[in-house]
Coordinates of C-alpha atoms in Angstrom, one line a residue:
Chain A
X1480 CA 0.1 -0.1 -0.6
X1481 CA 2.8 2.3 -0.9
X1482 CA 1.5 5.9 -2.3
X1483 CA 3.4 7.0 -5.3
X1484 CA 2.7 5.4 -8.7
X1485 CA 6.5 5.8 -9.6
X1486 CA 8.3 2.5 -8.2
X1487 CA 11.8 2.4 -7.4
X1488 CA 13.2 -0.4 -10.1
X1489 CA 16.8 -0.6 -11.9
X1490 CA 19.1 2.1 -12.1
X1491 CA 17.9 3.0 -16.1
X1492 CA 18.1 5.7 -17.6
X1493 CA 18.7 5.2 -21.2
X1494 CA 14.8 5.0 -22.5
X1495 CA 13.7 5.5 -25.8
X1496 CA 12.3 8.1 -26.6
X1497 CA 8.3 8.8 -26.2
X1498 CA 8.8 7.6 -22.8
X1499 CA 7.8 10.3 -21.0
X1500 CA 4.5 11.4 -18.7
X1501 CA 3.2 14.4 -16.6
X1502 CA 4.5 12.9 -13.4
X1503 CA 7.2 14.0 -12.0
X1504 CA 10.8 11.9 -12.5
X1505 CA 12.3 11.0 -9.3
X1506 CA 16.6 11.0 -10.3
X1507 CA 17.6 7.3 -10.0
X1508 CA 13.3 6.2 -10.4
X1509 CA 12.3 4.4 -13.8
X1510 CA 8.1 4.3 -14.1
X1511 CA 6.9 1.4 -14.4
X1512 CA 3.9 2.1 -16.0
X1513 CA 4.1 4.1 -19.3
X1514 CA 1.9 5.1 -21.7
X1515 CA 2.8 4.7 -25.5
X1516 CA 1.3 8.7 -25.6
X1517 CA 4.2 11.6 -24.9
X1518 CA 2.7 14.4 -22.9
X1519 CA 1.4 16.3 -25.3
X1520 CA -1.1 14.1 -26.0
X1521 CA -5.1 15.3 -24.3
X1522 CA -7.7 13.1 -23.4
X1523 CA -10.3 12.2 -25.3
X1524 CA -14.0 13.8 -24.8
X1525 CA -16.9 12.0 -25.3
X1526 CA -20.4 13.9 -24.4
X1527 CA -22.9 14.3 -26.9
X1528 CA -23.8 17.8 -24.5
X1529 CA -20.6 19.4 -25.9
X1530 CA -20.1 18.5 -29.2
X1531 CA -24.0 19.9 -29.9
X1532 CA -24.0 23.2 -28.7
X1533 CA -23.7 25.5 -31.5
X1534 CA -21.5 28.3 -31.9
X1535 CA -23.1 31.5 -30.5
X1536 CA -23.8 29.8 -27.0
X1537 CA -20.8 28.8 -26.4
X1538 CA -18.5 30.7 -23.5
X1539 CA -15.0 32.3 -24.2
X1540 CA -12.9 30.1 -22.5
X1541 CA -15.1 27.3 -24.6
X1542 CA -14.3 29.1 -27.7
X1543 CA -10.2 29.0 -27.0
X1544 CA -11.0 25.5 -26.0
X1545 CA -12.7 24.0 -29.3
X1546 CA -9.3 26.1 -31.1
X1547 CA -7.2 24.7 -29.1
X1548 CA -8.4 20.9 -29.9
X1549 CA -7.8 21.8 -33.4
X1550 CA -3.9 21.6 -33.2
X1551 CA -3.3 19.4 -30.3
X1552 CA -3.4 15.9 -30.8
X1553 CA -5.5 13.4 -28.8
X1554 CA -5.3 10.2 -27.6
X1555 CA -7.8 7.2 -28.6
X1556 CA -10.8 6.8 -27.2
X1557 CA -11.4 3.0 -25.4
X1558 CA -13.9 0.7 -27.3
X1559 CA -15.2 0.4 -24.3
X1560 CA -16.1 4.4 -23.1
X1561 CA -19.0 5.1 -25.2
X1562 CA -21.7 7.9 -25.5
X1563 CA -24.4 6.1 -24.5
X1564 CA -26.7 8.0 -21.5
X1565 CA -26.9 4.3 -19.6
X1566 CA -23.1 4.5 -19.0
X1567 CA -21.9 4.4 -15.4
X1568 CA -18.1 4.6 -15.0
X1569 CA -18.3 2.5 -11.6
X1570 CA -19.8 -0.1 -13.5
X1571 CA -17.0 0.3 -16.0
X1572 CA -14.4 -0.5 -13.9
X1573 CA -16.2 -2.9 -12.2
X1574 CA -16.5 -5.1 -15.1
X1575 CA -13.1 -4.7 -16.1
X1576 CA -11.2 -5.6 -12.6
X1577 CA -14.0 -9.2 -13.4
X1578 CA -12.6 -9.1 -16.9
X1579 CA -9.9 -12.1 -17.4
X1580 CA -7.8 -12.9 -20.1
X1581 CA -9.4 -10.3 -21.7
X1582 CA -13.0 -11.1 -22.3
X1583 CA -15.2 -8.1 -22.0
X1584 CA -18.1 -9.9 -23.6
X1585 CA -18.8 -12.2 -20.6
X1586 CA -17.9 -9.8 -18.1
X1587 CA -20.1 -7.6 -19.4
X1588 CA -22.6 -10.9 -19.2
X1589 CA -22.3 -11.6 -16.9
X1590 CA -22.7 -8.0 -14.9
X1591 CA -25.9 -7.5 -16.7
X1592 CA -27.2 -10.9 -15.4
X1593 CA -26.2 -10.2 -12.1
X1594 CA -27.9 -6.4 -12.4
X1595 CA -31.2 -8.3 -13.6
X1596 CA -30.5 -11.0 -10.6
X1597 CA -30.8 -8.3 -8.2
X1598 CA -34.1 -6.2 -9.9
X1599 CA -35.6 -9.9 -9.5
X1600 CA -35.3 -10.2 -6.3
X1601 CA -36.1 -6.6 -5.0
X1602 CA -39.4 -7.2 -7.4
X1603 CA -40.4 -10.4 -5.5
X1604 CA -39.4 -8.9 -2.8
X1605 CA -41.8 -5.6 -2.8
X1606 CA -44.5 -7.9 -4.6
X1607 CA -44.8 -10.1 -1.3
X1608 CA -44.0 -6.7 0.9
X1609 CA -46.9 -5.0 2.7
X1610 CA -47.4 -1.9 1.5
X1611 CA -45.9 0.7 3.8
X1612 CA -42.7 -0.8 3.6
X1613 CA -43.0 -0.7 0.3
X1614 CA -42.2 2.5 -0.3
X1615 CA -37.9 1.4 1.5
X1616 CA -37.3 -1.3 -0.6
X1617 CA -35.4 0.0 -3.1
X1618 CA -35.2 -1.8 -6.9
X1619 CA -33.3 0.3 -8.8
X1620 CA -30.1 -2.0 -9.3
X1621 CA -28.0 0.8 -9.8
X1622 CA -28.7 2.4 -6.8
X1623 CA -28.1 -0.7 -4.5
X1624 CA -24.8 -1.4 -6.5
X1625 CA -23.1 2.7 -5.8
X1626 CA -24.7 2.1 -2.4
X1627 CA -23.3 -1.7 -1.8
X1628 CA -19.9 -0.5 -2.9
X1629 CA -19.9 2.0 -0.7
X1630 CA -20.3 0.3 2.1
X1631 CA -18.0 -1.4 1.6
X1632 CA -14.8 1.0 1.3
X1633 CA -13.0 0.7 3.9
X1634 CA -11.9 4.0 5.4
X1635 CA -8.6 3.8 7.2
X1636 CA -6.0 1.2 5.8
X1637 CA -2.5 -0.9 6.8
X1638 CA 1.0 -0.6 5.2
X1639 CA 3.8 -2.4 6.3
X1640 CA 6.8 -0.3 7.1
X1641 CA 10.5 -1.1 7.7
X1642 CA 11.4 -0.2 11.1
X1643 CA 14.6 -1.9 13.1
X1644 CA 14.6 -5.2 10.9
X1645 CA 10.2 -5.4 11.7
X1646 CA 8.0 -5.1 9.6
X1647 CA 4.9 -3.4 11.4
X1648 CA 1.4 -2.8 9.9
X1649 CA 1.0 0.6 10.8
X1650 CA -2.7 2.6 9.6
X1651 CA -2.4 5.0 7.0
X1652 CA -5.2 6.9 5.4
X1653 CA -6.0 5.2 1.7
X1654 CA -6.8 8.3 -1.0
X1655 CA -10.7 8.0 -2.9
X1656 CA -9.5 5.6 -6.1
X1657 CA -7.4 3.4 -3.7
X1658 CA -10.4 3.1 -1.2
X1659 CA -13.0 2.2 -4.0
X1660 CA -10.2 -0.3 -5.5
X1661 CA -10.3 -2.2 -2.3
X1662 CA -14.3 -1.8 -2.0
X1663 CA -14.7 -3.7 -5.7
X1664 CA -11.8 -6.3 -5.3
X1665 CA -12.9 -7.6 -2.0
X1666 CA -16.0 -8.2 -3.4
X1667 CA -14.9 -9.7 -6.8
X1668 CA -12.6 -11.8 -4.3
X1669 CA -15.8 -13.0 -2.2
X1670 CA -17.7 -14.1 -4.7
X1671 CA -14.9 -16.1 -6.6
X1672 CA -13.5 -17.9 -3.8
X1673 CA -16.4 -18.0 -1.3
X1674 CA -18.9 -19.9 -3.5
X1675 CA -20.3 -23.0 -4.4
X1676 CA -18.4 -25.2 -7.1
X1677 CA -22.0 -25.2 -8.9
X1678 CA -23.2 -21.7 -8.4
X1679 CA -22.9 -19.1 -10.8
X1680 CA -20.8 -15.7 -10.2
X1681 CA -24.5 -13.9 -11.4
X1682 CA -26.1 -15.5 -8.2
X1683 CA -23.2 -15.2 -5.4
X1684 CA -22.9 -11.6 -6.8
X1685 CA -26.6 -10.3 -6.9
X1686 CA -26.4 -12.4 -2.6
X1687 CA -23.7 -10.7 -1.6
X1688 CA -24.0 -6.4 -3.4
X1689 CA -27.7 -7.5 -1.8
X1690 CA -26.0 -7.9 2.2
X1691 CA -23.7 -5.1 1.6
X1692 CA -26.2 -2.7 0.6
X1693 CA -27.7 -4.0 4.1
X1694 CA -24.3 -3.7 5.6
X1695 CA -24.4 -6.5 7.0
X1696 CA -22.4 -10.0 4.7
X1697 CA -18.7 -11.0 4.6
X1698 CA -17.2 -8.3 2.9
X1699 CA -18.2 -5.6 4.6
X1700 CA -16.9 -7.4 7.5
X1701 CA -14.0 -7.6 6.0
X1702 CA -13.9 -3.8 6.2
X1703 CA -14.5 -3.4 10.3
X1704 CA -12.0 -6.2 10.4
X1705 CA -9.5 -4.1 9.0
X1706 CA -10.7 -1.6 10.5
X1707 CA -10.8 -2.8 14.0
X1708 CA -6.5 -3.9 13.0
X1709 CA -5.9 -0.7 12.3
X1710 CA -7.4 0.2 16.0
X1711 CA -5.8 -1.8 17.5
X1712 CA -2.2 -0.6 16.0
X1713 CA -2.9 3.0 16.5
X1714 CA 0.4 3.4 19.0
X1715 CA 2.4 2.5 15.4
X1716 CA 1.2 5.4 13.8
X1717 CA 4.1 7.8 14.4
X1718 CA 6.2 5.6 12.4
X1719 CA 4.5 7.2 8.8
X1720 CA 6.5 10.0 7.8
X1721 CA 4.0 11.4 5.0
Chain B
X226 CA -64.8 24.4 -24.6
X227 CA -67.4 21.5 -25.3
X228 CA -64.8 19.7 -26.6
X229 CA -62.8 19.5 -23.1
X230 CA -66.5 18.5 -22.1
X231 CA -66.1 15.8 -23.8
X232 CA -62.7 14.7 -23.1
X233 CA -63.2 15.0 -19.9
X234 CA -66.2 12.3 -19.5
X235 CA -64.1 10.1 -21.7
X236 CA -61.5 10.2 -18.7
X237 CA -64.0 10.1 -16.3
X238 CA -65.6 6.7 -17.6
X239 CA -61.8 6.2 -18.4
X240 CA -61.8 6.2 -14.6
X241 CA -64.4 4.2 -13.5
X242 CA -62.9 1.1 -15.8
X243 CA -59.4 1.5 -14.6
X244 CA -60.2 1.7 -10.7
X245 CA -62.6 -1.8 -11.4
X246 CA -59.2 -2.8 -13.0
X247 CA -56.6 -4.2 -9.9
X248 CA -56.1 -1.4 -7.3
X249 CA -52.6 -2.5 -6.7
X250 CA -51.5 -1.0 -10.6
X251 CA -52.3 2.1 -9.5
X252 CA -49.2 3.0 -9.2
X253 CA -48.4 6.8 -7.9
X254 CA -45.5 8.6 -9.3
X255 CA -45.4 7.4 -12.6
X256 CA -44.6 9.2 -15.6
X257 CA -47.2 9.9 -17.5
X258 CA -46.4 10.8 -21.2
X259 CA -47.0 13.3 -23.5
X260 CA -50.5 12.5 -24.3
X261 CA -54.1 13.3 -23.9
X262 CA -53.5 12.2 -20.5
X263 CA -50.5 14.7 -20.2
X264 CA -53.4 18.1 -21.1
X265 CA -55.8 17.0 -18.6
X266 CA -53.2 16.2 -15.9
X267 CA -54.1 19.7 -14.0
X268 CA -57.9 19.1 -13.8
X269 CA -57.7 15.6 -12.9
X270 CA -54.9 13.8 -10.6
X271 CA -54.8 10.2 -11.6
X272 CA -52.9 8.5 -14.0
X273 CA -54.5 7.0 -16.6
X274 CA -51.0 5.6 -18.3
X275 CA -52.6 2.7 -18.3
X276 CA -55.1 3.5 -21.3
X277 CA -52.2 3.9 -23.7
X278 CA -50.4 0.8 -23.3
X279 CA -53.3 -2.1 -22.1
X280 CA -56.7 -2.9 -23.0
X281 CA -59.2 -3.7 -20.8
X282 CA -60.6 -6.4 -23.8
X283 CA -59.2 -10.0 -22.6
X284 CA -60.8 -11.9 -24.4
X285 CA -59.0 -12.6 -28.1
X286 CA -62.1 -13.2 -29.7
X287 CA -63.4 -9.6 -29.4
X288 CA -59.3 -8.0 -30.6
X289 CA -60.1 -6.1 -33.3
X290 CA -57.8 -3.3 -35.7
X291 CA -57.7 -0.8 -32.8
X292 CA -56.4 -2.9 -30.4
X293 CA -53.0 -3.3 -32.8
X294 CA -50.3 -2.4 -30.2
X295 CA -52.5 -2.2 -26.5
X296 CA -51.3 -5.3 -24.0
X297 CA -54.7 -7.5 -22.6
X298 CA -54.1 -9.5 -19.5
X299 CA -53.9 -13.3 -19.0
X300 CA -55.8 -14.6 -15.9
X301 CA -53.7 -16.4 -14.3
X302 CA -55.8 -19.8 -13.6
X303 CA -56.1 -20.0 -17.4
X304 CA -52.7 -19.7 -18.2
X305 CA -51.8 -22.7 -16.3
X306 CA -54.4 -24.7 -17.7
X307 CA -54.2 -23.9 -21.5
X308 CA -50.3 -23.1 -21.2
X309 CA -48.8 -25.8 -18.6
X310 CA -45.4 -26.3 -21.3
X311 CA -46.0 -23.8 -23.7
X312 CA -44.5 -20.2 -22.8
X313 CA -40.8 -19.4 -23.6
X314 CA -38.4 -19.1 -20.3
X315 CA -38.4 -15.8 -20.2
X316 CA -41.5 -15.0 -20.0
X317 CA -42.3 -17.2 -17.7
X318 CA -40.0 -15.3 -15.4
X319 CA -41.4 -12.0 -16.5
X320 CA -44.8 -13.8 -15.6
X321 CA -43.4 -14.0 -12.4
X322 CA -41.8 -11.1 -11.9
X323 CA -44.7 -9.1 -12.8
X324 CA -47.8 -11.5 -11.3
X325 CA -49.5 -10.8 -13.6
X326 CA -49.6 -12.0 -17.6
X327 CA -50.1 -9.7 -20.6
X328 CA -49.6 -9.9 -24.1
X329 CA -49.7 -7.3 -26.8
X330 CA -52.1 -7.8 -30.0
X331 CA -49.6 -7.9 -33.4
X332 CA -51.0 -7.8 -36.9
X333 CA -50.0 -11.3 -37.4
X334 CA -52.3 -12.6 -34.5
X335 CA -55.0 -10.7 -35.6
X336 CA -54.6 -11.9 -39.1
X337 CA -54.7 -15.8 -38.3
X338 CA -57.6 -14.6 -35.3
X339 CA -59.5 -13.4 -39.0
X340 CA -58.6 -16.9 -40.9
X341 CA -59.3 -18.6 -37.9
X342 CA -62.9 -16.6 -37.5
X343 CA -64.0 -17.3 -40.6
X344 CA -63.1 -21.1 -41.1
X345 CA -65.1 -23.5 -42.7
X346 CA -64.8 -26.8 -40.9
X347 CA -65.6 -28.6 -43.8
X348 CA -62.9 -28.4 -45.8
X349 CA -60.0 -30.1 -44.9
X350 CA -58.0 -27.7 -42.4
X351 CA -55.5 -25.2 -43.9
X352 CA -51.8 -24.2 -42.6
X353 CA -50.7 -21.3 -40.9
X354 CA -46.7 -21.2 -40.7
X355 CA -45.5 -18.3 -38.7
X356 CA -41.7 -17.4 -39.7
X357 CA -39.7 -14.3 -38.8
X358 CA -35.7 -13.4 -37.9
X359 CA -35.1 -14.5 -34.1
X360 CA -36.9 -12.5 -31.2
X361 CA -39.5 -11.3 -33.2
X362 CA -42.6 -12.3 -31.3
X363 CA -43.2 -16.0 -33.4
X364 CA -43.7 -17.9 -30.4
X365 CA -46.0 -15.4 -28.9
X366 CA -48.1 -15.4 -32.0
X367 CA -48.7 -18.7 -31.3
X368 CA -50.0 -18.2 -27.4
X369 CA -51.8 -16.0 -28.6
X370 CA -53.8 -17.9 -31.2
X371 CA -54.0 -21.2 -28.5
X372 CA -55.6 -19.1 -26.0
X373 CA -58.0 -17.3 -28.4
X374 CA -58.9 -21.2 -29.9
X375 CA -59.7 -22.0 -25.5
X376 CA -61.8 -19.2 -25.2
X377 CA -63.6 -21.1 -27.7
X378 CA -63.8 -24.4 -26.6
X379 CA -61.3 -26.2 -29.3
X380 CA -59.6 -29.2 -28.8
X381 CA -56.0 -27.6 -28.4
X382 CA -52.7 -29.6 -29.5
X383 CA -49.8 -27.8 -28.3
X384 CA -46.3 -29.2 -29.1
X385 CA -44.0 -26.2 -27.5
X386 CA -41.0 -27.4 -28.9
X387 CA -41.2 -29.9 -31.4
X388 CA -36.9 -29.6 -31.1
X389 CA -36.8 -30.8 -27.7
X390 CA -38.2 -34.5 -29.4
X391 CA -34.9 -34.4 -31.8
X392 CA -32.3 -33.9 -29.4
X393 CA -31.0 -34.8 -25.9
X394 CA -32.9 -37.7 -25.1
X395 CA -31.3 -39.7 -22.8
X396 CA -33.1 -43.1 -23.5
X397 CA -34.1 -44.4 -26.7
X398 CA -36.4 -48.3 -26.3
X399 CA -37.0 -49.9 -29.8
X400 CA -40.8 -49.5 -30.4
X401 CA -42.4 -52.6 -29.5
X402 CA -45.4 -51.2 -32.5
X403 CA -42.7 -51.2 -35.1
X404 CA -39.3 -53.0 -35.1
X405 CA -37.9 -50.0 -37.2
X406 CA -38.5 -47.4 -34.9
X407 CA -37.6 -46.3 -31.7
X408 CA -39.9 -44.6 -28.6
X409 CA -39.5 -41.3 -26.0
X410 CA -40.8 -42.8 -23.0
X411 CA -39.9 -39.7 -21.1
X412 CA -41.1 -37.2 -24.1
X413 CA -44.4 -38.5 -24.6
X414 CA -45.1 -39.0 -21.5
X415 CA -44.7 -35.5 -19.8
X416 CA -46.6 -34.6 -22.9
X417 CA -49.4 -36.6 -21.9
X418 CA -49.2 -34.8 -18.6
X419 CA -49.6 -31.7 -20.1
X420 CA -52.6 -32.5 -22.5
X421 CA -54.2 -33.4 -19.6
X422 CA -53.6 -30.8 -18.4
X423 CA -55.5 -28.5 -21.1
X424 CA -58.2 -30.6 -22.3
X425 CA -59.8 -32.1 -19.2
X426 CA -63.1 -31.9 -20.2
X427 CA -62.6 -33.8 -23.6
X428 CA -61.7 -36.8 -22.4
X429 CA -63.9 -38.1 -21.4
X430 CA -66.6 -37.0 -23.8
X431 CA -64.0 -38.7 -26.8
X432 CA -64.9 -42.8 -27.3
X433 CA -61.9 -44.4 -29.2
X434 CA -63.3 -46.5 -31.8
X435 CA -61.2 -49.3 -32.0
X436 CA -59.7 -51.8 -30.1
X437 CA -56.1 -51.3 -29.6
X438 CA -53.3 -54.3 -27.9
X439 CA -50.5 -53.2 -25.5
X440 CA -49.7 -57.0 -24.5
X441 CA -49.8 -59.5 -23.9
X442 CA -52.3 -58.7 -20.9
X443 CA -53.2 -55.4 -21.4
X444 CA -55.6 -54.2 -24.2
X445 CA -57.8 -51.2 -24.3
X446 CA -61.6 -51.6 -26.1
X447 CA -63.6 -50.0 -28.7
X448 CA -66.0 -47.6 -26.4
X449 CA -63.7 -46.4 -23.9
X450 CA -62.6 -42.8 -23.4
X451 CA -59.5 -41.2 -24.7
X452 CA -58.6 -40.9 -21.0
X453 CA -58.3 -43.9 -20.6
X454 CA -55.7 -44.8 -23.4
X455 CA -53.9 -40.9 -21.7
X456 CA -53.9 -42.2 -18.1
X457 CA -52.4 -45.6 -19.7
X458 CA -49.5 -44.1 -21.5
X459 CA -49.5 -41.4 -18.1
X460 CA -48.6 -44.3 -16.0
X461 CA -47.2 -47.0 -17.7
X462 CA -43.9 -44.8 -19.4
X463 CA -43.5 -47.1 -21.7
X464 CA -46.0 -47.2 -24.0
X465 CA -46.5 -43.7 -23.9
X466 CA -44.9 -43.3 -27.3
X467 CA -47.7 -45.4 -28.4
X468 CA -50.8 -43.3 -26.3
X469 CA -49.6 -40.8 -28.0
X470 CA -49.9 -42.2 -31.4
X471 CA -53.6 -43.8 -30.4
X472 CA -54.4 -39.9 -29.1
X473 CA -53.1 -38.7 -32.6
X474 CA -54.7 -41.0 -35.0
X475 CA -58.2 -41.5 -32.7
X476 CA -58.3 -37.4 -32.6
X477 CA -58.1 -36.4 -36.2
X478 CA -60.4 -39.4 -37.3
X479 CA -63.1 -38.3 -35.1
X480 CA -62.2 -34.7 -35.8
X481 CA -64.8 -34.5 -39.4
X482 CA -66.9 -35.9 -36.8
X483 CA -68.2 -32.0 -35.7
X484 CA -67.4 -32.8 -32.3
X485 CA -65.2 -30.8 -31.6
X486 CA -62.4 -28.5 -33.3
X487 CA -59.2 -29.5 -33.5
X488 CA -56.4 -27.0 -32.9
X489 CA -52.9 -28.3 -33.7
X490 CA -50.0 -26.0 -33.2
X491 CA -47.2 -26.8 -33.4
X492 CA -43.6 -24.7 -32.3
X493 CA -40.4 -25.3 -34.1
X494 CA -42.1 -27.8 -36.9
X495 CA -38.6 -27.2 -37.9
X496 CA -38.0 -30.5 -36.4
X497 CA -39.8 -32.8 -37.9
X498 CA -37.5 -32.1 -41.3
X499 CA -34.4 -31.7 -40.5
X500 CA -31.8 -34.1 -38.8
X501 CA -31.4 -35.2 -35.2
X502 CA -28.4 -35.3 -32.8
X503 CA -30.4 -38.7 -31.8
X504 CA -27.6 -41.8 -32.2
X505 CA -27.8 -46.0 -32.2
X506 CA -25.9 -47.8 -30.4
X507 CA -23.4 -48.2 -32.5
X508 CA -23.1 -44.9 -32.6
X509 CA -25.3 -44.1 -36.3
X510 CA -27.4 -41.4 -36.9
X511 CA -31.4 -41.7 -36.6
X512 CA -33.2 -40.1 -38.9
X513 CA -36.3 -38.0 -37.6
X514 CA -39.3 -40.3 -39.5
X515 CA -37.1 -43.1 -37.2
X516 CA -39.0 -41.6 -34.1
X517 CA -42.2 -42.5 -33.7
X518 CA -43.4 -39.6 -32.0
X519 CA -42.1 -37.1 -35.4
X520 CA -43.5 -39.7 -37.3
X521 CA -46.8 -39.8 -36.0
X522 CA -46.9 -35.9 -36.0
X523 CA -46.3 -35.9 -39.5
X524 CA -49.3 -37.1 -40.4
X525 CA -51.0 -34.9 -37.9
X526 CA -49.5 -32.1 -40.0
X527 CA -50.6 -33.3 -43.4
X528 CA -53.9 -31.7 -44.2
X529 CA -56.1 -34.8 -45.1
X530 CA -58.7 -34.2 -42.5
X531 CA -61.0 -31.6 -41.6
X532 CA -62.7 -30.0 -38.7
X533 CA -60.6 -27.7 -37.7
X534 CA -56.8 -25.9 -37.9
X535 CA -53.5 -26.1 -38.3
X536 CA -50.9 -23.3 -36.7
X537 CA -47.5 -23.8 -37.0
X538 CA -44.1 -22.0 -36.2
X539 CA -40.4 -22.3 -37.2
X540 CA -37.8 -21.3 -35.5
X541 CA -34.1 -21.7 -35.4
X542 CA -33.3 -20.9 -32.2
X543 CA -34.0 -24.8 -31.1
X544 CA -32.7 -25.5 -34.7
X545 CA -30.2 -28.7 -35.7
X546 CA -27.6 -28.0 -38.1
X547 CA -28.8 -25.2 -39.6
X548 CA -27.0 -21.9 -40.3
X549 CA -28.0 -19.1 -37.3
X550 CA -29.6 -16.1 -40.1
X551 CA -32.1 -18.5 -41.7
X552 CA -35.5 -17.7 -41.2
X553 CA -37.0 -18.1 -44.5
X554 CA -39.6 -21.6 -45.1
X555 CA -37.5 -23.1 -47.5
X556 CA -34.2 -22.4 -45.6
X557 CA -35.5 -23.1 -42.4
X558 CA -37.9 -26.8 -43.8
X559 CA -35.4 -28.1 -46.6
X560 CA -37.2 -29.4 -49.8
X561 CA -38.2 -32.0 -47.7
X562 CA -40.5 -30.2 -45.2
X563 CA -41.5 -27.5 -47.4
X564 CA -43.2 -30.0 -50.1
X565 CA -44.2 -31.8 -47.7
X566 CA -46.2 -28.8 -46.0
X567 CA -46.7 -27.2 -49.2
X568 CA -49.7 -25.5 -49.9
X569 CA -49.7 -22.9 -46.8
X570 CA -50.0 -19.4 -45.7
X571 CA -46.9 -17.8 -44.8
X572 CA -47.7 -14.9 -41.6
X573 CA -44.8 -13.2 -41.2
X574 CA -43.7 -11.5 -37.8
X575 CA -42.2 -8.7 -37.8
X576 CA -40.3 -6.8 -35.8
X577 CA -42.2 -3.6 -33.6
X578 CA -43.7 -0.7 -35.2
X579 CA -42.9 2.6 -33.6
X580 CA -46.4 2.4 -32.3
X581 CA -45.7 -1.1 -30.2
X582 CA -42.3 0.0 -29.4
X583 CA -43.8 3.2 -27.7
X584 CA -46.1 0.6 -25.6
X585 CA -44.3 -2.1 -24.6
X586 CA -42.0 0.6 -23.2
X587 CA -45.3 2.4 -21.8
X588 CA -45.7 -1.3 -20.1
X589 CA -42.8 -1.5 -18.9
X590 CA -42.3 2.0 -17.1
X591 CA -46.0 0.9 -16.0
X592 CA -44.8 -1.6 -13.5
X593 CA -41.0 0.5 -13.0
X594 CA -39.5 -2.5 -15.2
X595 CA -37.1 0.7 -16.0
X596 CA -35.5 1.8 -12.9
X597 CA -32.7 3.7 -14.5
X598 CA -33.5 6.9 -14.4
X599 CA -32.0 8.1 -17.8
X600 CA -34.5 5.3 -19.0
X601 CA -37.5 7.8 -18.3
X602 CA -36.3 10.2 -21.2
X603 CA -36.4 10.6 -24.3
X604 CA -32.4 10.2 -25.4
X605 CA -33.0 7.0 -23.1
X606 CA -36.3 5.7 -25.4
X607 CA -34.1 6.2 -29.0
X608 CA -31.4 4.2 -27.6
X609 CA -33.7 1.7 -26.6
X610 CA -34.8 1.7 -30.4
X611 CA -31.6 1.8 -31.9
X612 CA -29.8 -1.3 -29.9
X613 CA -33.0 -3.6 -30.1
X614 CA -34.0 -2.4 -33.5
X615 CA -37.2 -2.9 -32.2
X616 CA -37.0 -6.5 -31.9
X617 CA -39.0 -7.6 -28.8
X618 CA -36.0 -10.3 -28.0
X619 CA -33.3 -8.5 -28.1
X620 CA -35.6 -5.1 -26.1
X621 CA -36.8 -7.5 -23.0
X622 CA -33.4 -8.8 -23.0
X623 CA -31.8 -4.3 -22.9
X624 CA -34.8 -3.9 -20.5
X625 CA -33.8 -6.9 -17.6
X626 CA -30.7 -4.9 -16.9
X627 CA -32.1 -1.4 -16.6

């Protein structure tokens, strides 16, 4: 759980051209994750509303932006990033994490089957409940998904710090993206490992998502365990120097 | 001003009819579509979106062109008797989730209903073949026709999927009646059970006109009812295929007498003339005509009897050794099948028209099936139309996870 992106490897300073990135470069450190694009490439903007605005409505900055785009090179948009109204970056990230061997078709179909399973289960509960409780039952699979992942995010994490020849687990703050990553990773690992051999992923994942939505279940328990460990080791907090 | 008054009166009568429907269906908070209801929304605070996508006319005999695109409700009790095995699995899931069975009235079904209402029972039975691309609604149109015939008190011979009889059969017995043919006890007994559920009342009325011998000790006399043959087939699974053969023969013989009207409905009729994936013990393939069930069904589908109608559906989805884009009768039936079925009336089932698409989306929104907030917007609907191309099956799969 080391914080910086750039990891120290070998002392290798003569890497070829084109391998530059916007991040800081420490002397003696080489980038592990690098991109084929050089620094001047801009990220693509996929937004129908932005491009549909007629010229008259643009502000000065937007007009300047448009002029700038005519000369600057832009990176290619990934094929999973669409201008569909139904697209959700959290769901796309989850699908990428579930994917094995580049089989995006399978990962996406598993995700859609999970959302459908969640929806059908909630509809069943809705029809079985009395009319007073019906307003409390959430049937939107997307809100359930987002809320469940939010409930699984840890607030504080642990990092192994070397001091005096021993590694100590020191409580450490986590960035937003690290927290989201941990929540998704725990959910997927739980569903892959702790299930019956014949149970399919959508069924297990829908069950876990519903439990996490209600703050129960094994993934939320794992988050609580992490918090307890951090609380137990809080005396070591001053070992952290960043 | 008086136009507004008449509109209000019409809406008020709608209110009383809507309130007589299931009270559980009146949902608060659904979006009213931009139409008549939206204009009157300020004056009358209830919704009538049910009037846009659903109709009160639950009797298929009274469905007309004006009901085209609207959904009608099938009572769940009827569904259990008329369709013990006939509904596609995704539709059955939808029925379970919504707690109701609603079917859309579409043009091919209306056309077929018109022909069936004007059949001349003295002439030989006419064959109607529903064909079309995958997912356009052939099986559900067939279900609409079967519901109509059940309401009109016809005897229904419904084979839900003929492809299931030519593949994945665990136990094949050599037939006792004819050494060259094979029996399929499981499939035959399951079908007999469902046939009994659908046509309870006819089984005691129809008497067989010949003596049949099952084996050395058991035989069935002339004059006993068809119900006994069916019972024998269900209890003695070994004789189930022969029981099916007897049932088909007797019904064909007696349909011209006028006691009852017979509807033969077969889904996936191209299985009868294709290839099978079944093999004998020496691994040589079996042709469809060597299966007793298929042989008897082929005789049933010939138009040498009168007093009823034959409605067939082609299907590529369960078919064997046929390419995925084959949807026309000539491609799916092959030369042999086409010649056997010739002459027939082809009825094409197409994708949703814009009106039908809108009605389908409205139906989903009324049942709160489309939970994604963007799905209620115009952009969302245009995107759904584009992604599904109006194909009913694809639209259903898309809306399932939205």
